[in-house]
């Protein structure tokens, strides 16, 4: 202690002065790179999209004309329907299965088995999105699929039968779940580990079994994590693009290249050379994501202190 | 204390406002700069005709698909002095719109255009001219003497208001491919009419179940069958006008024929490119109407059909129809960029790649659109020993019989058919019952691309 006090710099030293004028500079430096990238590739493109959405090809203010044009397109309503149906399948399966699997994983007694399971859950998420879809293109083709016996048992003998339009919401949900749910299972597992063992012990002493413990103790305490997952999964789900786009290519168009709103926006931009209407659709998706996130946060008390 | 706090708060608020205003100005400046870069993306070529950029020479950037890669490599080998950057891309296969997407972005950034591009799609001129991407070729870049060498009508997809904006790589006229030894063994006659074709399909279903007379499962099924039947699904009547009629007698007669053969399982509902066709049906083809490139690309390379089996015959015609007609599946085009700073080398490459015997006559998998090269190509096919008999006659005849009533609009007929009709066909619906849906889809897509549609 004495050493510290004798070697401490006087209050007016240059180092002290710098700290006083720039408090928390370490933190600022840590986030600076992120902030720069966020502005360059997040904020500026978003503002640019909003600018496009309210102007025409000649850069004149267009009011809501681009939004009207998008809504008037013959593919618009069907794309909304496709995305809505997919979101229902995707969000329900995500919540039920992720929470269920995390609870099961949490009850696994063997540390080794738990570690292996967590690793296996996480692996698909480590693959890039497009690569994951490519894997599924093979899995879904009964001629080359390693689970072709399963598909033949379900009555599918060709790729065309598997990718019938009515099956697409389920197929996209399967792909998205396989790609993205593993990470969430690991997150939920971590959250479950944060629940006080005393609480679980008390529940056990009170006679609560696994089901009652999960329903009355663990799931309510996971609520904020579930809401967080829902917000991100909803935003990601409305952006559906890679899965239908690649499936469309692989099925030589059977799956349709304007299945989702993002695909429709892409088509407007690069097929119809209408960037303004494309931007209007992307702004709509942004607004929907923000509104739904707001509703989730408000209804769940996401920011309430425990 | 409160007053001081209020004053300090007001100062902080003022500073915050000033900082926000600064940030807003900064964002606005960035936006203005970006917007300025984005303006005028179509370039001068779109409105005022072709005005070459300053010719600085330099590296020639060429985009090709994997099939055309040997063409660029051969040129490079023969012209080592030309600096080339050969880029492979998907060639816009399956209507991927990759080229259009990239050109749209290059137009915004005002750089990056390739000098010469191959596309497997014949309708590129429909958008590329409007985008100011393609240079007119018959205004001095390619000599008239050279241009006269193309087969009659071959470059029609490249003509916009009398100006030529691309060169056709190969013709993809349809003929009837068939297994000659099998035909002989089973005592069948090669059908000359569609009625005979249908009757043979009916007989085949009974006598040799499992064997096929074709497939209706490709996204180019309409090009093979309905085009050949003179079905007016997309008759382009002006640069931005199209007449769509998919329920005429010409359409329904062929659709009914396909339905009957699908029903008796002599016509597959899988694509020739699908893994299940390759596995289950490739060795069960008795006959298959298809384009000129089917012989090499499908039977020889994909199906590995042994040599000496595959023969070509003229496509069947409808009984009583005096004007023979065939369809067309692709063919591919070469486009030269109006933004090229090396027009001399670009034009030389374009001419060589589309006319030379070294590539078109000896290497190209498709029937060259340039007539002299087509002769060399046919001679090579005949001498290859792969085909049963001489395929020259049927292919040459079909080259002059492609029905001109099928247009090359901006919308992809193949994508529309694939999304509208193919799923229904897989689900067991008849093509005849889906013709009105097809009409509606073609109409909707044409309108969304700015076409005036008449029925």
XYZ file of C-alpha atoms in Angstrom:
761
model
C 0.000 0.000 0.000
C 2.753 2.367 0.980
C 4.474 1.748 -2.324
C 1.331 2.727 -4.170
C 0.892 5.905 -2.221
C 4.501 6.990 -2.714
C 4.572 6.296 -6.429
C 1.179 7.766 -7.199
C 1.302 10.698 -9.608
C 0.331 14.133 -8.360
C -3.212 15.236 -9.148
C -2.144 17.631 -11.829
C -0.022 15.178 -13.863
C -0.668 14.960 -17.642
C -2.015 11.386 -17.381
C -4.596 12.423 -14.812
C -5.695 15.316 -16.949
C -6.242 13.049 -19.975
C -8.358 10.667 -17.884
C -10.393 13.537 -16.610
C -11.144 14.871 -20.081
C -11.932 11.443 -21.590
C -13.456 9.221 -18.937
C -14.070 5.608 -19.947
C -11.889 5.920 -23.020
C -11.121 2.189 -22.949
C -14.791 1.378 -23.350
C -15.149 3.892 -26.150
C -12.205 2.378 -27.993
C -13.682 -1.089 -27.635
C -16.975 -0.099 -29.221
C -15.560 2.423 -31.706
C -14.891 -0.078 -34.473
C -18.330 -1.571 -34.027
C -19.983 1.822 -34.075
C -18.167 2.790 -37.271
C -19.242 -0.433 -38.983
C -22.766 -0.063 -37.628
C -23.019 3.428 -39.071
C -21.436 2.446 -42.392
C -23.343 -0.760 -43.003
C -26.401 -0.376 -40.756
C -27.469 3.200 -40.218
C -26.449 4.800 -43.533
C -28.007 2.049 -45.711
C -31.170 2.229 -43.616
C -31.425 5.990 -43.990
C -30.601 5.583 -47.677
C -33.413 3.013 -48.022
C -35.869 5.389 -46.344
C -34.746 8.119 -48.745
C -35.315 5.783 -51.705
C -38.698 4.665 -50.373
C -40.047 8.220 -50.438
C -38.516 9.358 -53.725
C -38.950 8.344 -57.349
C -36.399 7.392 -60.006
C -35.744 11.095 -60.619
C -35.020 11.732 -56.905
C -38.249 13.713 -56.497
C -40.365 13.325 -53.373
C -42.932 10.635 -54.127
C -44.940 10.489 -50.908
C -46.304 6.989 -50.390
C -46.427 6.189 -54.104
C -43.785 3.480 -53.781
C -45.686 1.830 -50.951
C -48.862 1.936 -53.028
C -46.998 0.462 -55.998
C -45.681 -2.393 -53.868
C -49.111 -3.103 -52.386
C -50.632 -3.069 -55.856
C -48.282 -5.712 -57.240
C -49.926 -9.051 -57.895
C -47.290 -10.878 -55.832
C -47.495 -8.671 -52.742
C -50.370 -10.252 -50.818
C -49.269 -13.796 -51.555
C -45.737 -12.952 -50.362
C -47.177 -11.543 -47.120
C -49.236 -14.718 -46.693
C -46.205 -16.921 -47.313
C -44.064 -15.054 -44.788
C -46.874 -14.957 -42.190
C -47.453 -18.695 -42.466
C -43.747 -19.374 -42.238
C -43.448 -17.121 -39.175
C -46.209 -19.008 -37.376
C -44.512 -22.361 -38.073
C -41.058 -21.012 -37.282
C -41.822 -19.132 -34.051
C -44.049 -21.812 -32.532
C -41.588 -24.593 -33.286
C -38.704 -22.452 -32.085
C -40.218 -21.647 -28.704
C -41.615 -25.101 -28.013
C -38.638 -27.120 -29.180
C -35.828 -24.827 -28.022
C -37.247 -24.461 -24.518
C -38.130 -28.170 -24.406
C -34.713 -29.309 -25.574
C -32.934 -26.872 -23.250
C -34.927 -28.235 -20.290
C -34.111 -31.808 -21.278
C -30.453 -30.887 -21.760
C -30.436 -29.259 -18.339
C -31.649 -32.463 -16.719
C -28.928 -34.593 -18.296
C -26.814 -35.692 -15.356
C -23.732 -36.784 -17.249
C -21.452 -33.801 -17.904
C -19.865 -35.575 -20.852
C -23.183 -36.299 -22.559
C -24.305 -32.725 -21.902
C -21.147 -31.332 -23.474
C -21.494 -33.562 -26.532
C -25.152 -32.616 -26.972
C -24.406 -28.896 -26.680
C -21.649 -29.271 -29.267
C -23.951 -31.163 -31.633
C -26.725 -28.593 -31.231
C -24.335 -25.802 -32.005
C -22.605 -27.292 -35.094
C -25.311 -26.511 -37.721
C -25.295 -22.882 -36.635
C -21.595 -22.706 -37.399
C -22.333 -23.351 -41.069
C -23.008 -20.280 -43.160
C -26.694 -19.803 -44.075
C -26.309 -20.639 -47.750
C -24.189 -23.713 -46.984
C -26.866 -24.971 -44.598
C -29.483 -24.649 -47.292
C -27.229 -26.493 -49.725
C -27.006 -29.366 -47.241
C -30.782 -29.455 -47.080
C -31.109 -29.508 -50.851
C -29.389 -32.888 -50.743
C -31.320 -34.062 -47.695
C -34.647 -33.231 -49.349
C -33.922 -35.065 -52.616
C -35.149 -38.650 -52.175
C -32.766 -39.879 -54.862
C -29.623 -38.869 -52.994
C -30.830 -38.178 -49.462
C -29.344 -40.124 -46.549
C -32.894 -40.275 -45.132
C -34.575 -41.231 -48.388
C -36.273 -44.160 -46.654
C -38.084 -41.661 -44.464
C -39.270 -39.625 -47.429
C -40.371 -42.660 -49.365
C -42.300 -43.783 -46.272
C -44.025 -40.390 -46.353
C -44.897 -40.937 -50.026
C -42.281 -38.750 -51.698
C -40.168 -40.243 -54.469
C -38.965 -37.130 -56.331
C -37.521 -33.753 -55.342
C -40.429 -32.079 -57.118
C -42.928 -33.810 -54.862
C -40.985 -32.798 -51.756
C -40.762 -29.101 -52.677
C -44.456 -28.758 -53.588
C -45.614 -25.205 -52.740
C -47.778 -26.415 -49.844
C -44.757 -27.938 -48.132
C -42.565 -24.863 -48.261
C -43.446 -23.291 -44.861
C -42.595 -26.559 -43.135
C -39.418 -27.033 -45.181
C -38.199 -23.501 -44.501
C -38.984 -23.995 -40.808
C -36.968 -27.218 -40.793
C -34.011 -25.523 -42.454
C -34.195 -22.441 -40.227
C -34.573 -24.527 -37.074
C -31.658 -26.752 -37.983
C -29.537 -23.730 -38.805
C -30.395 -21.388 -35.992
C -32.024 -23.188 -33.075
C -28.884 -24.870 -31.741
C -27.387 -21.591 -30.648
C -30.583 -20.671 -28.814
C -30.654 -24.039 -27.039
C -27.176 -23.319 -25.700
C -28.292 -19.812 -24.645
C -31.357 -21.196 -22.844
C -29.198 -23.840 -21.214
C -26.969 -21.076 -19.875
C -30.000 -19.188 -18.597
C -31.282 -22.319 -16.872
C -27.928 -22.688 -15.153
C -28.381 -19.207 -13.711
C -31.508 -20.230 -11.827
C -30.625 -20.619 -8.180
C -30.206 -24.287 -7.189
C -31.825 -23.344 -3.879
C -35.025 -22.456 -5.705
C -35.109 -25.751 -7.554
C -34.242 -27.613 -4.369
C -37.087 -25.874 -2.549
C -39.479 -26.836 -5.325
C -38.289 -30.435 -5.140
C -38.783 -30.513 -1.356
C -42.287 -29.121 -1.886
C -42.992 -32.125 -4.062
C -42.704 -30.564 -7.535
C -41.758 -33.033 -10.232
C -39.854 -32.252 -13.409
C -42.927 -31.007 -15.267
C -44.185 -28.734 -12.480
C -40.681 -27.395 -11.876
C -40.303 -26.602 -15.538
C -43.763 -25.044 -15.927
C -43.907 -23.043 -12.697
C -40.265 -22.231 -11.982
C -37.925 -22.575 -14.944
C -40.045 -21.344 -17.869
C -41.251 -18.185 -16.046
C -37.635 -17.389 -15.201
C -36.662 -17.915 -18.856
C -39.333 -15.445 -19.987
C -36.978 -12.611 -20.855
C -34.700 -14.899 -22.824
C -37.686 -16.330 -24.685
C -38.896 -12.819 -25.515
C -35.408 -11.877 -26.684
C -35.335 -14.976 -28.893
C -38.796 -14.209 -30.276
C -37.846 -10.628 -31.174
C -34.735 -11.683 -33.061
C -36.392 -14.738 -34.628
C -39.348 -12.623 -35.800
C -37.068 -10.023 -37.344
C -35.017 -12.763 -38.996
C -38.128 -14.607 -40.148
C -39.598 -11.596 -41.921
C -36.292 -11.331 -43.817
C -36.768 -14.817 -45.323
C -34.657 -14.876 -48.487
C -31.784 -17.337 -48.745
C -33.866 -20.476 -48.235
C -36.510 -19.794 -50.913
C -33.965 -18.244 -53.269
C -31.681 -21.276 -53.238
C -34.582 -23.707 -53.269
C -35.976 -21.839 -56.246
C -32.671 -22.252 -58.074
C -32.370 -25.910 -57.128
C -35.920 -26.731 -58.109
C -35.488 -24.787 -61.375
C -38.165 -22.341 -60.366
C -40.787 -24.658 -58.916
C -40.403 -23.057 -55.489
C -40.923 -19.619 -57.028
C -38.433 -16.803 -56.918
C -40.878 -14.302 -55.437
C -42.071 -16.386 -52.509
C -41.083 -13.970 -49.747
C -41.250 -10.203 -49.353
C -37.483 -9.897 -49.482
C -37.406 -11.853 -52.733
C -40.110 -9.582 -54.093
C -38.046 -6.572 -53.062
C -35.000 -8.102 -54.777
C -37.077 -8.711 -57.908
C -38.283 -5.106 -57.928
C -34.724 -3.853 -57.638
C -33.022 -6.112 -60.138
C -35.734 -7.518 -62.410
C -37.893 -4.430 -62.749
C -35.089 -1.923 -62.131
C -37.344 -0.248 -59.568
C -35.140 0.413 -56.551
C -37.644 2.797 -54.972
C -40.431 0.250 -54.634
C -37.889 -2.321 -53.460
C -36.826 0.126 -50.747
C -40.461 0.694 -49.761
C -40.853 -3.021 -49.050
C -37.659 -3.119 -47.004
C -38.809 -0.098 -44.993
C -42.108 -1.877 -44.324
C -40.218 -4.896 -43.045
C -38.146 -2.640 -40.799
C -41.277 -1.010 -39.378
C -42.993 -4.335 -38.779
C -39.895 -5.622 -36.979
C -39.714 -2.511 -34.802
C -43.430 -2.533 -33.952
C -43.492 -6.219 -33.080
C -40.327 -5.854 -31.005
C -41.957 -2.911 -29.209
C -45.095 -4.931 -28.466
C -43.069 -7.870 -27.197
C -40.947 -5.627 -24.979
C -43.922 -3.698 -23.610
C -46.039 -6.778 -22.939
C -43.289 -8.837 -21.382
C -41.748 -6.229 -19.129
C -38.484 -6.993 -20.851
C -36.675 -4.044 -19.317
C -38.212 -4.373 -15.859
C -35.679 -4.872 -13.089
C -35.929 -8.257 -11.327
C -29.737 25.110 -7.375
C -32.729 24.229 -9.481
C -32.165 27.217 -11.717
C -28.523 26.239 -12.160
C -29.503 22.686 -12.938
C -32.080 23.889 -15.475
C -29.524 26.146 -17.111
C -26.968 23.363 -17.249
C -29.623 21.034 -18.631
C -30.568 23.576 -21.257
C -26.912 23.978 -22.249
C -26.539 20.195 -22.480
C -29.730 20.031 -24.535
C -28.388 22.772 -26.803
C -25.127 20.899 -27.191
C -27.031 17.686 -27.865
C -29.134 19.450 -30.472
C -26.016 20.918 -32.038
C -24.345 17.507 -32.065
C -27.505 15.941 -33.531
C -27.707 18.654 -36.153
C -24.068 18.009 -36.997
C -24.711 14.307 -37.257
C -27.794 14.898 -39.382
C -25.820 17.193 -41.672
C -23.109 14.579 -41.930
C -25.614 11.856 -42.785
C -27.295 14.180 -45.277
C -23.925 14.926 -46.876
C -23.167 11.217 -47.154
C -26.617 10.607 -48.612
C -26.222 13.435 -51.085
C -22.868 12.058 -52.162
C -24.244 8.548 -52.524
C -27.317 9.832 -54.332
C -25.115 11.806 -56.694
C -23.177 8.648 -57.440
C -26.442 6.841 -58.079
C -27.841 9.339 -60.546
C -27.617 8.888 -64.221
C -26.763 5.246 -63.881
C -28.097 4.291 -67.267
C -25.372 6.283 -68.954
C -25.451 8.194 -72.177
C -25.952 5.085 -74.271
C -29.526 4.623 -73.128
C -30.836 7.853 -74.553
C -28.398 9.098 -77.171
C -27.155 6.047 -78.969
C -23.713 4.593 -78.585
C -20.962 6.920 -77.434
C -17.805 4.951 -76.695
C -15.908 5.831 -73.554
C -12.291 6.891 -73.863
C -10.388 3.970 -75.350
C -7.556 3.294 -72.955
C -7.059 -0.364 -73.836
C -6.002 -2.497 -70.934
C -7.265 -5.811 -69.691
C -10.205 -7.424 -71.437
C -12.736 -8.689 -68.898
C -14.804 -11.578 -70.184
C -17.657 -13.306 -68.342
C -18.553 -16.840 -69.386
C -20.350 -19.835 -67.933
C -18.417 -23.030 -67.291
C -19.487 -24.480 -70.660
C -18.101 -21.482 -72.536
C -14.919 -21.284 -70.465
C -12.942 -23.274 -73.073
C -13.915 -20.642 -75.653
C -12.267 -17.846 -73.694
C -9.276 -20.019 -72.860
C -8.797 -20.980 -76.506
C -8.892 -17.329 -77.526
C -6.355 -16.454 -74.854
C -4.071 -19.232 -76.076
C -4.360 -18.068 -79.659
C -3.923 -14.390 -78.710
C -1.297 -14.272 -75.952
C -0.721 -10.553 -76.488
C -4.254 -9.715 -75.300
C -4.433 -9.282 -71.541
C -7.558 -11.069 -70.370
C -9.446 -11.508 -67.133
C -11.697 -14.519 -67.639
C -14.480 -14.705 -65.058
C -16.868 -17.637 -64.774
C -20.431 -17.079 -63.557
C -23.699 -18.992 -63.800
C -24.390 -17.671 -67.305
C -27.828 -16.590 -66.069
C -28.858 -20.250 -66.139
C -32.466 -20.908 -65.072
C -33.203 -17.206 -65.405
C -31.061 -16.331 -62.380
C -30.842 -12.686 -63.544
C -27.289 -12.523 -62.234
C -26.087 -10.417 -65.156
C -28.975 -7.972 -64.894
C -28.461 -7.679 -61.144
C -24.763 -6.945 -61.503
C -25.213 -4.511 -64.394
C -27.795 -2.646 -62.345
C -25.239 -2.287 -59.547
C -22.404 -1.398 -61.949
C -24.640 1.282 -63.445
C -24.991 2.792 -59.986
C -21.299 2.628 -59.161
C -20.359 3.524 -62.753
C -17.671 0.893 -62.951
C -17.160 -2.841 -63.054
C -18.891 -3.757 -66.342
C -17.323 -6.722 -68.150
C -16.245 -6.077 -71.736
C -17.885 -9.176 -73.188
C -20.449 -11.496 -71.598
C -21.940 -14.818 -72.567
C -25.499 -15.484 -71.418
C -27.463 -18.682 -71.809
C -30.627 -16.564 -72.047
C -31.858 -15.196 -75.362
C -33.866 -12.352 -73.879
C -30.994 -10.305 -72.443
C -31.357 -7.576 -75.067
C -34.878 -6.860 -73.736
C -33.411 -5.233 -70.607
C -29.744 -4.682 -71.487
C -30.529 -2.131 -74.199
C -32.695 -0.090 -71.814
C -29.969 -0.315 -69.176
C -27.472 1.137 -71.651
C -25.241 -1.878 -71.210
C -24.968 -3.298 -74.718
C -23.196 -1.712 -77.649
C -24.818 -1.783 -81.094
C -22.894 -4.266 -83.194
C -24.135 -3.543 -86.726
C -23.022 0.095 -86.688
C -19.399 -0.594 -87.456
C -18.143 -2.780 -84.625
C -18.764 -6.034 -86.534
C -18.572 -5.991 -90.318
C -21.712 -6.597 -92.349
C -19.929 -9.367 -94.242
C -19.395 -11.237 -90.980
C -22.926 -10.604 -89.768
C -24.357 -12.039 -92.990
C -22.896 -15.407 -91.981
C -25.459 -16.032 -89.247
C -28.324 -18.413 -89.988
C -31.492 -16.599 -91.104
C -33.396 -15.342 -88.069
C -30.701 -16.513 -85.632
C -30.027 -13.007 -84.365
C -33.692 -11.977 -84.125
C -33.599 -12.082 -80.291
C -30.800 -9.500 -80.442
C -32.584 -6.985 -82.686
C -34.181 -3.936 -81.076
C -35.695 -1.397 -83.453
C -33.468 -2.592 -86.286
C -30.235 -2.450 -84.310
C -28.285 -5.545 -83.367
C -27.269 -5.645 -79.702
C -25.899 -9.150 -79.265
C -24.757 -12.176 -81.241
C -26.362 -15.572 -81.030
C -23.917 -18.249 -79.923
C -25.796 -21.355 -80.963
C -29.142 -22.416 -82.279
C -31.253 -24.636 -80.087
C -33.790 -25.841 -82.623
C -35.776 -28.866 -81.518
C -35.648 -32.270 -83.190
C -36.796 -35.745 -82.205
C -33.967 -37.665 -80.535
C -34.546 -41.410 -80.395
C -32.872 -44.703 -79.627
C -32.407 -46.226 -83.079
C -31.497 -49.831 -82.125
C -34.429 -50.025 -79.702
C -36.848 -48.675 -82.316
C -35.634 -51.268 -84.779
C -35.685 -54.080 -82.238
C -39.287 -53.353 -81.244
C -40.407 -52.785 -84.820
C -41.508 -49.168 -84.338
C -41.493 -46.449 -86.995
C -40.152 -43.006 -86.143
C -43.287 -40.812 -85.953
C -43.666 -38.097 -88.564
C -46.755 -36.506 -87.032
C -47.721 -35.676 -83.461
C -50.693 -37.992 -83.884
C -48.312 -40.864 -84.720
C -46.108 -39.820 -81.782
C -49.085 -40.005 -79.418
C -50.171 -43.368 -80.836
C -46.668 -44.756 -80.390
C -46.679 -43.536 -76.804
C -49.949 -45.379 -76.223
C -48.518 -48.546 -77.744
C -45.299 -48.228 -75.741
C -47.248 -47.977 -72.485
C -48.799 -51.356 -73.185
C -45.897 -53.175 -74.780
C -42.921 -51.786 -72.857
C -44.101 -50.083 -69.680
C -41.444 -47.979 -68.014
C -40.019 -46.645 -71.277
C -40.477 -43.002 -72.216
C -41.265 -40.871 -75.254
C -40.202 -37.656 -73.490
C -40.558 -35.615 -70.352
C -42.907 -32.788 -69.426
C -41.105 -31.957 -66.199
C -38.573 -29.421 -67.430
C -39.052 -25.704 -67.070
C -38.514 -25.480 -70.818
C -41.359 -27.885 -71.600
C -43.364 -25.050 -73.189
C -40.430 -24.203 -75.460
C -40.129 -27.802 -76.705
C -43.780 -28.704 -77.136
C -46.056 -25.664 -77.050
C -43.734 -23.460 -79.099
C -43.504 -26.213 -81.719
C -47.291 -26.356 -81.736
C -47.504 -22.612 -82.520
C -49.078 -21.763 -79.157
C -49.188 -17.964 -78.848
C -48.192 -17.701 -75.214
C -46.031 -14.636 -75.710
C -46.088 -12.991 -79.082
C -44.080 -9.778 -78.638
C -45.808 -7.221 -80.860
C -43.763 -4.142 -79.904
C -40.766 -3.489 -77.635
C -43.166 -3.196 -74.687
C -46.287 -4.980 -75.910
C -47.166 -8.655 -75.875
C -50.124 -10.769 -76.965
C -50.813 -13.667 -74.636
C -53.139 -16.499 -75.599
C -52.542 -19.861 -73.984
C -55.961 -21.361 -74.588
C -56.028 -21.409 -78.386
C -56.512 -24.663 -80.300
C -52.759 -24.726 -80.993
C -52.069 -24.734 -77.254
C -54.785 -27.134 -76.149
C -53.971 -29.777 -78.774
C -50.407 -30.100 -77.516
C -51.398 -29.803 -73.849
C -53.921 -32.623 -74.317
C -51.271 -34.751 -76.029
C -48.882 -34.229 -73.108
C -51.639 -35.001 -70.590
C -52.482 -38.298 -72.284
C -48.842 -39.395 -72.298
C -48.262 -38.303 -68.700
C -51.358 -40.264 -67.758
C -50.065 -43.494 -69.327
C -46.588 -42.881 -67.845
C -44.718 -42.750 -71.146
C -43.926 -39.112 -70.462
C -42.015 -38.320 -67.289
C -42.787 -35.399 -64.992
C -39.174 -34.992 -63.859
C -36.555 -32.722 -65.374
C -33.819 -34.276 -67.508
C -31.405 -32.514 -65.150
C -32.888 -34.018 -61.985
C -31.157 -36.745 -60.057
C -34.249 -38.957 -60.104
C -34.507 -38.822 -63.903
C -30.826 -39.644 -64.176
C -31.211 -42.567 -61.811
C -34.580 -43.974 -62.867
C -35.264 -42.934 -66.449
C -32.052 -42.090 -68.297
C -31.738 -45.587 -69.744
C -35.478 -45.838 -70.464
C -35.719 -43.218 -73.201
C -37.100 -44.481 -76.478
C -37.741 -41.002 -77.883
C -37.306 -37.476 -76.594
C -38.127 -34.249 -78.413
C -35.455 -31.742 -77.492
C -33.061 -29.059 -78.690
C -29.922 -29.633 -80.741
C -27.750 -29.632 -77.626
C -29.591 -32.621 -76.139
C -27.455 -34.964 -78.265
C -24.127 -33.998 -76.711
C -25.057 -32.502 -73.344
C -27.892 -34.796 -72.299
C -27.493 -38.171 -73.997
C -23.720 -38.284 -74.275
C -22.547 -36.406 -71.170
C -25.389 -36.617 -68.624
C -27.089 -39.937 -69.445
C -23.898 -41.634 -70.687
C -25.907 -43.329 -73.392
C -23.455 -45.583 -75.276
C -22.317 -44.617 -78.770
C -24.253 -45.872 -81.759
C -27.697 -45.614 -80.178
C -28.912 -42.015 -80.352
C -30.263 -40.719 -83.641
C -32.076 -37.549 -84.682
C -35.233 -37.180 -86.782
C -37.263 -34.133 -87.758
C -39.676 -33.037 -85.063
C -43.186 -34.455 -85.710
C -45.715 -32.052 -87.258
C -49.462 -31.874 -86.838
C -51.305 -33.776 -89.578
C -52.606 -31.394 -92.205
C -50.432 -28.485 -91.058
C -48.710 -27.101 -94.144
C -46.135 -24.916 -92.393
C -43.716 -27.042 -90.352
C -42.658 -25.573 -87.037
C -40.243 -26.431 -84.269
C -39.419 -24.889 -80.917
C -36.195 -23.603 -79.457
C -34.556 -24.044 -76.067
C -31.936 -21.448 -75.297
C -29.033 -20.964 -77.636
C -27.176 -18.310 -75.733
C -25.965 -14.870 -76.722
C -22.789 -12.806 -76.549
C -23.068 -9.190 -75.459
C -20.477 -6.451 -75.832
C -20.441 -3.708 -73.243
C -21.047 -0.140 -74.354
C -18.760 0.868 -71.470
C -15.743 -1.042 -72.781
C -12.511 0.941 -72.917
C -11.051 -1.696 -75.204
C -13.603 -2.025 -77.986
C -11.085 -3.243 -80.537
C -10.045 -6.298 -78.562
C -13.586 -6.835 -77.296
C -15.017 -6.863 -80.827
C -12.223 -9.136 -82.009
C -12.890 -11.586 -79.166
C -16.639 -11.440 -79.824
C -16.158 -12.156 -83.516
C -13.699 -14.985 -82.906
C -15.717 -16.671 -80.210
C -18.941 -16.699 -82.198
C -17.570 -17.591 -85.635
C -14.317 -19.514 -85.382
C -14.084 -23.138 -86.356
C -11.506 -23.619 -83.588
C -14.218 -23.096 -80.988
C -17.638 -23.115 -82.650
C -16.850 -25.802 -85.188
C -14.793 -28.132 -83.034
C -15.486 -27.520 -79.331
C -18.909 -25.947 -78.882
C -21.526 -28.388 -77.552
C -24.348 -26.588 -79.396
C -25.214 -26.107 -83.055
C -23.399 -22.873 -84.019
C -25.593 -19.981 -85.065
C -22.863 -18.882 -87.483
C -23.618 -20.943 -90.589
C -20.055 -21.732 -91.794
C -19.126 -22.909 -88.290
C -22.319 -24.985 -88.191
C -21.092 -26.922 -91.224
C -17.815 -27.693 -89.479
C -19.686 -28.610 -86.287
C -21.995 -31.020 -88.129
C -19.039 -32.633 -89.891
C -17.375 -33.164 -86.532
C -20.548 -34.692 -85.055
C -20.836 -37.062 -87.971
C -17.194 -38.101 -87.737
C -17.345 -38.543 -83.966
C -19.073 -41.893 -84.373
C -21.344 -41.209 -81.384
C -24.612 -40.949 -83.244
C -26.529 -43.648 -85.012
C -26.702 -42.345 -88.556
C -26.212 -38.815 -89.785
C -27.880 -36.099 -87.715
C -27.027 -33.368 -90.238
C -30.262 -33.395 -92.206
C -32.749 -33.137 -89.315
C -30.739 -30.429 -87.544
C -30.243 -28.320 -90.667
C -33.911 -28.627 -91.560
C -35.059 -27.685 -88.061
C -32.738 -24.666 -88.005
C -34.965 -22.989 -90.572
C -38.266 -24.062 -88.982
C -38.237 -22.345 -85.587
C -41.691 -20.789 -85.255
C -41.245 -16.982 -85.186
C -44.383 -16.313 -83.125
C -42.706 -16.998 -79.797
C -41.157 -13.822 -78.440
C -38.178 -13.041 -76.255
C -39.743 -10.858 -73.598
C -38.066 -9.584 -70.465
C -40.109 -11.945 -68.286
C -38.862 -15.515 -68.105
C -41.302 -17.954 -69.683
C -39.366 -20.794 -68.100
C -39.634 -19.385 -64.569
C -43.342 -18.687 -65.017
C -44.035 -22.214 -66.270
C -41.933 -23.733 -63.486
C -43.775 -21.844 -60.751
C -47.263 -22.077 -62.261
C -47.636 -25.370 -64.094
C -44.922 -27.749 -62.875
C -46.131 -28.006 -59.235
C -49.661 -28.780 -60.469
C -48.327 -31.378 -62.870
C -46.426 -33.009 -60.011
C -49.606 -32.953 -57.938
C -51.560 -34.747 -60.668
C -53.364 -31.877 -62.391
C -53.662 -31.818 -66.188
C -51.834 -29.226 -68.244
C -55.062 -28.444 -70.128
C -56.742 -27.500 -66.859
C -53.827 -25.200 -65.964
C -53.640 -23.294 -69.266
C -55.807 -20.419 -67.916
C -53.552 -20.182 -64.828
C -50.538 -20.044 -67.122
C -52.185 -17.260 -69.123
C -52.866 -15.250 -65.975
C -49.298 -15.728 -64.730
C -47.745 -14.680 -68.056
C -50.041 -11.656 -68.145
C -49.232 -10.646 -64.557
C -45.481 -10.963 -64.977
C -45.504 -9.169 -68.333
C -47.449 -6.264 -66.820
C -45.090 -6.084 -63.843
C -42.245 -5.721 -66.366
C -44.086 -2.836 -68.000
C -45.580 -4.636 -70.995
C -48.924 -3.745 -72.436
C -50.750 -7.055 -72.630
C -53.438 -8.024 -75.111
C -55.251 -11.338 -75.209
